[in-house]
PDB file of C-alpha atoms in Angstrom:
ATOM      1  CA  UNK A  89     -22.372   3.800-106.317  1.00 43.00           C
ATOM      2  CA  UNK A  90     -19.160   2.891-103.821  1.00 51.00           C
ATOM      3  CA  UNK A  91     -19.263   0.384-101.150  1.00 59.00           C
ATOM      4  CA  UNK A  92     -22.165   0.488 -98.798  1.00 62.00           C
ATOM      5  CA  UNK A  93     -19.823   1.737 -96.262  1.00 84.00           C
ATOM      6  CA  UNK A  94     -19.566   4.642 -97.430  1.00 94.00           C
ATOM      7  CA  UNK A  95     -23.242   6.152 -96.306  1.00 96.00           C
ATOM      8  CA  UNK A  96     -21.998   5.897 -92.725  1.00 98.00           C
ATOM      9  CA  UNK A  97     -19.226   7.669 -92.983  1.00 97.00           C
ATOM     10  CA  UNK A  98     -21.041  10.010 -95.279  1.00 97.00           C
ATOM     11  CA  UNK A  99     -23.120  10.291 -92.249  1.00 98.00           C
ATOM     12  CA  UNK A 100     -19.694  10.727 -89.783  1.00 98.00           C
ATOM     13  CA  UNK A 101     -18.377  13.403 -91.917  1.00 98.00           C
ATOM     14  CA  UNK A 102     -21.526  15.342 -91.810  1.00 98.00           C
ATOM     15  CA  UNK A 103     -22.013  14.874 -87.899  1.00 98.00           C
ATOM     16  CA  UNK A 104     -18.497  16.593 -87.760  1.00 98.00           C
ATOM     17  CA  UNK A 105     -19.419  19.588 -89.875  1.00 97.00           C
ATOM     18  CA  UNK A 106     -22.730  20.128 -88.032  1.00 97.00           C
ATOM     19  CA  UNK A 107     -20.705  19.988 -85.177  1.00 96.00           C
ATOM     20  CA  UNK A 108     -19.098  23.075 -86.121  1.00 96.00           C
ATOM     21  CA  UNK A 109     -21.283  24.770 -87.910  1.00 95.00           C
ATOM     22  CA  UNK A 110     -23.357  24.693 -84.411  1.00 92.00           C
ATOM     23  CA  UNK A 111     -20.773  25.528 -81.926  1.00 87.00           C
ATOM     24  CA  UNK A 112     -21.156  22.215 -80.485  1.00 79.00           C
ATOM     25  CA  UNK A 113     -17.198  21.169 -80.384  1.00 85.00           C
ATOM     26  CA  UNK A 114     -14.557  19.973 -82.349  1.00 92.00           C
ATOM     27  CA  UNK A 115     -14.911  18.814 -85.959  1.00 97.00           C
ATOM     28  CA  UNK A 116     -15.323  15.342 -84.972  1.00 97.00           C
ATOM     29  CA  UNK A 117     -18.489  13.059 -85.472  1.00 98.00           C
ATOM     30  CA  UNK A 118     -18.820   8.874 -85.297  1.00 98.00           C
ATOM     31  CA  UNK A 119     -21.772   6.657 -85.751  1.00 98.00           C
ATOM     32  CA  UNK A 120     -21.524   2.471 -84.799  1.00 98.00           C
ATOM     33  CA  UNK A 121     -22.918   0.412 -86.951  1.00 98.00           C
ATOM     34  CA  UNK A 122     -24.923  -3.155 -86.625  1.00 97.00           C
ATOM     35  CA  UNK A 123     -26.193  -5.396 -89.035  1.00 96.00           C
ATOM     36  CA  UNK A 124     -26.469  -2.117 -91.574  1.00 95.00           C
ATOM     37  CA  UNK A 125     -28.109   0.051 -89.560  1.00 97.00           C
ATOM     38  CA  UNK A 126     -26.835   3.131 -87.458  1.00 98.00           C
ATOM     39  CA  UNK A 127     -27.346   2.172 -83.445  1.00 98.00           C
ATOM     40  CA  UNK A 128     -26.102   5.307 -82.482  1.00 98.00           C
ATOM     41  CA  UNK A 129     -24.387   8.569 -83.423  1.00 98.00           C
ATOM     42  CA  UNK A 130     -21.278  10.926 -81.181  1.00 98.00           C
ATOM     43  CA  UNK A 131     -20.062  14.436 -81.791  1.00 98.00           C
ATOM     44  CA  UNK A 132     -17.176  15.593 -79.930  1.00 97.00           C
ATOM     45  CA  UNK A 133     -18.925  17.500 -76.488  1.00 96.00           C
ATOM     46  CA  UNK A 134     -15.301  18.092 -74.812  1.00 95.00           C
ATOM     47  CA  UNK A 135     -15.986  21.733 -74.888  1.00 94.00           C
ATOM     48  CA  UNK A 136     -19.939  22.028 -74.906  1.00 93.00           C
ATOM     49  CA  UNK A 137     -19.952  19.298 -72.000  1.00 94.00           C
ATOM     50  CA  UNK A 138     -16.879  20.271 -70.263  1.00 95.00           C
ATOM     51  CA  UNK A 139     -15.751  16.784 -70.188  1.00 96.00           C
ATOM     52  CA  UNK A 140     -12.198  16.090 -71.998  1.00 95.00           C
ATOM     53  CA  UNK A 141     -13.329  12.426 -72.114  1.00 96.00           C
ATOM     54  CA  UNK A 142     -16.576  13.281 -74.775  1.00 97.00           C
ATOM     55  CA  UNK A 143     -14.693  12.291 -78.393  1.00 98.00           C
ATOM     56  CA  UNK A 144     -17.318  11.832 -80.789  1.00 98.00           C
ATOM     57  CA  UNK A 145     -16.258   7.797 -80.861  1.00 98.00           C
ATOM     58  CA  UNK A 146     -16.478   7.561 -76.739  1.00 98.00           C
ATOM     59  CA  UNK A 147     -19.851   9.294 -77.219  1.00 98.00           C
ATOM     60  CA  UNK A 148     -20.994   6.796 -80.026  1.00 98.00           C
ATOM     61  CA  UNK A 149     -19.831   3.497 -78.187  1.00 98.00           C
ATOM     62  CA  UNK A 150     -21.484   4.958 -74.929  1.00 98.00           C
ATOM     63  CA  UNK A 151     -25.010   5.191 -76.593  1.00 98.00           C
ATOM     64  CA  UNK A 152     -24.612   2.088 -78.646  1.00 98.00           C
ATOM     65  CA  UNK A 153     -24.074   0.265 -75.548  1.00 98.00           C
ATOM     66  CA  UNK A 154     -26.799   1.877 -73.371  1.00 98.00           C
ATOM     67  CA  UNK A 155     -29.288   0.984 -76.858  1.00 98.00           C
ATOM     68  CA  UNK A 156     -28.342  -2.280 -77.060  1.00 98.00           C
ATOM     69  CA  UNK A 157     -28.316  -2.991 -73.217  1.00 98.00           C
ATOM     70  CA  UNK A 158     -24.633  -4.748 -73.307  1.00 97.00           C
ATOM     71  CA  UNK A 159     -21.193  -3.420 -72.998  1.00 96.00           C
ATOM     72  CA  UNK A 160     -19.406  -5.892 -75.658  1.00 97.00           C
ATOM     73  CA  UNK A 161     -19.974  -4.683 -79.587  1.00 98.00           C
ATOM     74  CA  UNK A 162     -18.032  -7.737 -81.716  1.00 96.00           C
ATOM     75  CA  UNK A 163     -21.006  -7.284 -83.776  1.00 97.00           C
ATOM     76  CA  UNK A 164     -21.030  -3.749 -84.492  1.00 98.00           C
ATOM     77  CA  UNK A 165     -18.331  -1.336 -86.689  1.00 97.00           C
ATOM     78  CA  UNK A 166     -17.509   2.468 -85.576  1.00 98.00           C
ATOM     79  CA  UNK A 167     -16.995   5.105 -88.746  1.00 98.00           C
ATOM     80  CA  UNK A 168     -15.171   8.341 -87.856  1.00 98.00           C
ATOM     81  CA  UNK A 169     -14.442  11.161 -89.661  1.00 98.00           C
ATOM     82  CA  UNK A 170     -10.760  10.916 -88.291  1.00 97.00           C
ATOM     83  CA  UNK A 171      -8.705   8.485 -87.198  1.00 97.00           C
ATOM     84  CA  UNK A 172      -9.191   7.720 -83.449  1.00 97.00           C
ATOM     85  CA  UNK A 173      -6.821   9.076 -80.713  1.00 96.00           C
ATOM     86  CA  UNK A 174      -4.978   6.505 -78.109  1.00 95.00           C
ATOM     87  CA  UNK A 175      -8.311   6.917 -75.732  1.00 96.00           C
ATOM     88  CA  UNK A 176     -11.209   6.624 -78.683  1.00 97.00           C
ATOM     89  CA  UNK A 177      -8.792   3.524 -79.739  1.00 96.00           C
ATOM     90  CA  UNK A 178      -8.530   2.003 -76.105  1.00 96.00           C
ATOM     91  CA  UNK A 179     -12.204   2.326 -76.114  1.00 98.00           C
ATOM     92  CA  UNK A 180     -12.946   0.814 -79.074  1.00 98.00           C
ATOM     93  CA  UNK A 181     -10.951  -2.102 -77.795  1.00 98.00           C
ATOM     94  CA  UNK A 182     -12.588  -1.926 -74.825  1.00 97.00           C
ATOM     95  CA  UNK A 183     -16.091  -2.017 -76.570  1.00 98.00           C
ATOM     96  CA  UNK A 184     -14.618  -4.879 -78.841  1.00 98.00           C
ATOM     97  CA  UNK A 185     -15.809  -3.284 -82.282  1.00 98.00           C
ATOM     98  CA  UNK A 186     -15.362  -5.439 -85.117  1.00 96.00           C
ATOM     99  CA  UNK A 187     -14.008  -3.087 -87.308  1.00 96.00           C
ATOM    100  CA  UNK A 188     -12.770   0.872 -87.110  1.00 97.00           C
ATOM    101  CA  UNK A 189     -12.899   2.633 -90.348  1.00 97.00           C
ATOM    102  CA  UNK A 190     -12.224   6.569 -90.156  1.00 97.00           C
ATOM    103  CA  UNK A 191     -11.863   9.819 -92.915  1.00 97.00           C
ATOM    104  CA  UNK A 192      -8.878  12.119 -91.926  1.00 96.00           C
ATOM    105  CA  UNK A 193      -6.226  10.831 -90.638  1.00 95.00           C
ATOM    106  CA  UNK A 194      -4.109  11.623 -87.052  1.00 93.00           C
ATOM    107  CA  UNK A 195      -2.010  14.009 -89.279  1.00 94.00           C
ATOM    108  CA  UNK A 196      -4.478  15.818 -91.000  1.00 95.00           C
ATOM    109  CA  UNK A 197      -5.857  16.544 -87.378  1.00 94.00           C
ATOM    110  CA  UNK A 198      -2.473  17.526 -86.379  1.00 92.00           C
ATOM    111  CA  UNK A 199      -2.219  19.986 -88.478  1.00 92.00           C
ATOM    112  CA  UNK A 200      -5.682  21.195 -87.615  1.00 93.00           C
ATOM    113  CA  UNK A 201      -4.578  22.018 -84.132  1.00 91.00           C
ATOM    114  CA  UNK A 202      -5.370  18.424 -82.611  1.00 90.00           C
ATOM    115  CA  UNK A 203      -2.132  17.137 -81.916  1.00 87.00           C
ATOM    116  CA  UNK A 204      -2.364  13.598 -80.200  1.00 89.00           C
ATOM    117  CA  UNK A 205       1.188  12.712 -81.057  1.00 88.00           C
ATOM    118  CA  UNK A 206       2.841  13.545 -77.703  1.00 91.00           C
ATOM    119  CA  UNK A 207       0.110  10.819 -76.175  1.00 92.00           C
ATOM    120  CA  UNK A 208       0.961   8.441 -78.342  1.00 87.00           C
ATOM    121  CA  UNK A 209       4.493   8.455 -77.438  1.00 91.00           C
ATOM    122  CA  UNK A 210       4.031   8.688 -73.711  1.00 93.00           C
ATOM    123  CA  UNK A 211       2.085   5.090 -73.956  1.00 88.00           C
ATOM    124  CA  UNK A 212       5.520   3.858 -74.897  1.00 89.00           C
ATOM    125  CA  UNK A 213       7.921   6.063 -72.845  1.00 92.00           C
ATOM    126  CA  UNK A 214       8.548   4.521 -69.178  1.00 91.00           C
ATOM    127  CA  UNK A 215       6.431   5.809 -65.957  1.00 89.00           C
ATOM    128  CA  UNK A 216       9.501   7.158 -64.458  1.00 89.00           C
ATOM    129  CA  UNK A 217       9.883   9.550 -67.801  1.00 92.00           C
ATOM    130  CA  UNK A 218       6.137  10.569 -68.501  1.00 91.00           C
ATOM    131  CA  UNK A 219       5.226  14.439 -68.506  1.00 93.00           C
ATOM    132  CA  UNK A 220       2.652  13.321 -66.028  1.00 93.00           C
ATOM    133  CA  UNK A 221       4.136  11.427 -62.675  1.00 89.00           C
ATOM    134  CA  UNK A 222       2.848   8.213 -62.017  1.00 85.00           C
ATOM    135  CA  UNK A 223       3.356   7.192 -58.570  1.00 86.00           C
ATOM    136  CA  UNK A 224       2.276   3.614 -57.150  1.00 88.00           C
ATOM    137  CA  UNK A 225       0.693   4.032 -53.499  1.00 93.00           C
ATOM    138  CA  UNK A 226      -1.311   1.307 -51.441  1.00 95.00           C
ATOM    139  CA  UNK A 227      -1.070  -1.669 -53.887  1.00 94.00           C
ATOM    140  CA  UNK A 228      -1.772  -4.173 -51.492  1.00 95.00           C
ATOM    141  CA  UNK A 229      -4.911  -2.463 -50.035  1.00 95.00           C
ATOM    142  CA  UNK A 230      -5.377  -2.545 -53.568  1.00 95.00           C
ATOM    143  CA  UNK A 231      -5.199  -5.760 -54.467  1.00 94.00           C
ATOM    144  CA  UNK A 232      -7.794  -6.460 -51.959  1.00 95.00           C
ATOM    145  CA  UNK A 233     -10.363  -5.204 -54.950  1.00 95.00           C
ATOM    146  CA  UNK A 234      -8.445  -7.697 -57.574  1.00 93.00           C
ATOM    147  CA  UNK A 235      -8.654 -10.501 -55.039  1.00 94.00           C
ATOM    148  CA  UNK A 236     -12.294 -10.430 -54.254  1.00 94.00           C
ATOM    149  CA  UNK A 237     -12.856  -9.546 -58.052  1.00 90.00           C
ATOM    150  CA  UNK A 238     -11.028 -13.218 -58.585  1.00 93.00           C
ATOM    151  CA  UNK A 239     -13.448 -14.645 -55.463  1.00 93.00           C
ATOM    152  CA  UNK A 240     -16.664 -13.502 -57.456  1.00 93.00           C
ATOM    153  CA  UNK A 241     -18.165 -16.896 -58.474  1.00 92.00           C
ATOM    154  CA  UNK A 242     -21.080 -14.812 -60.809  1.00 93.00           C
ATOM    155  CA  UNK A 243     -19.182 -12.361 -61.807  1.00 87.00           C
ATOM    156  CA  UNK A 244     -19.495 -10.814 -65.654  1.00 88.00           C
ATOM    157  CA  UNK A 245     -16.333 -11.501 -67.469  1.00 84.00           C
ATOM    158  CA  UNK A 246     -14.821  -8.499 -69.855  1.00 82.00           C
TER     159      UNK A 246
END
């Protein structure tokens, strides 16, 4: 027997293949774990769900939180079957996972025909340069939001 990890993403894997197999989406699955037990489960929906934002992981952290009635998951770990793109990562940071463990790495879904690569670099590349113009508008209106966020004497940290 291997570590007792290893049932989860046993169980990651074969959300990703059922995911397939049933024409749900792309061959991605995720489950978050607490305290040895599976809270939830996510298959990648982009396609079934016509949402681009439905990776397996965002759909795992999203149920795990609505289960355990709290936004924050220190105590929990995500297993995917592949290594998380810049948005599952930023919400796994977001979600505050303990720990990520994943299968197939960002190349080997590269050279499936999920190339995240080009995201990955345009985190890094300045706004001015990005394939997708960012232009600033109305920051001090803005700010107004920020400000009264700051104001907020009971407001929920995160």
């Amino acid at each position: 027997m291997g570590f007792p990890e290893e049932r989860f993403m046993r169980r990651a894997i074969e959300l990703a293949i059922e995911n397939v197999r049933n024409g749900g989406g792309g061959p991605f699955g995720a489950v978050v774990v607490r305290n040895g037990e599976i809270v939830a489960e996510g298959v990648n929906l982009v396609t079934a769900s016509k949402d681009p934002t439905a990776h397996a992981e965002v759909v795992a952290i999203r149920e795990a939180a609505r289960k355990l009635g709290r936004f924050e998951l220190r105590d929990c770990d995500i297993y995917a079957s592949c290594e998380p793109c810049p948005m599952c990562l930023g919400a796994i940071y977001w979600a505050r996972l303990g720990r990520v463990f994943y299968g197939g790495s960002r190349q080997d879904a590269s050279a499936a025909g999920f190339d995240d690569a080009f995201i990955y670099e345009q985190v890094g590349t300045p706004r001015e340069q990005r394939r997708i113009m960012a232009i600033q508008m109305m920051r001090q209106e803005a700010l107004e939001a920020l400000e009264a966020w700051q104001r907020t004497p009971d407001k929920i940290p995160y």
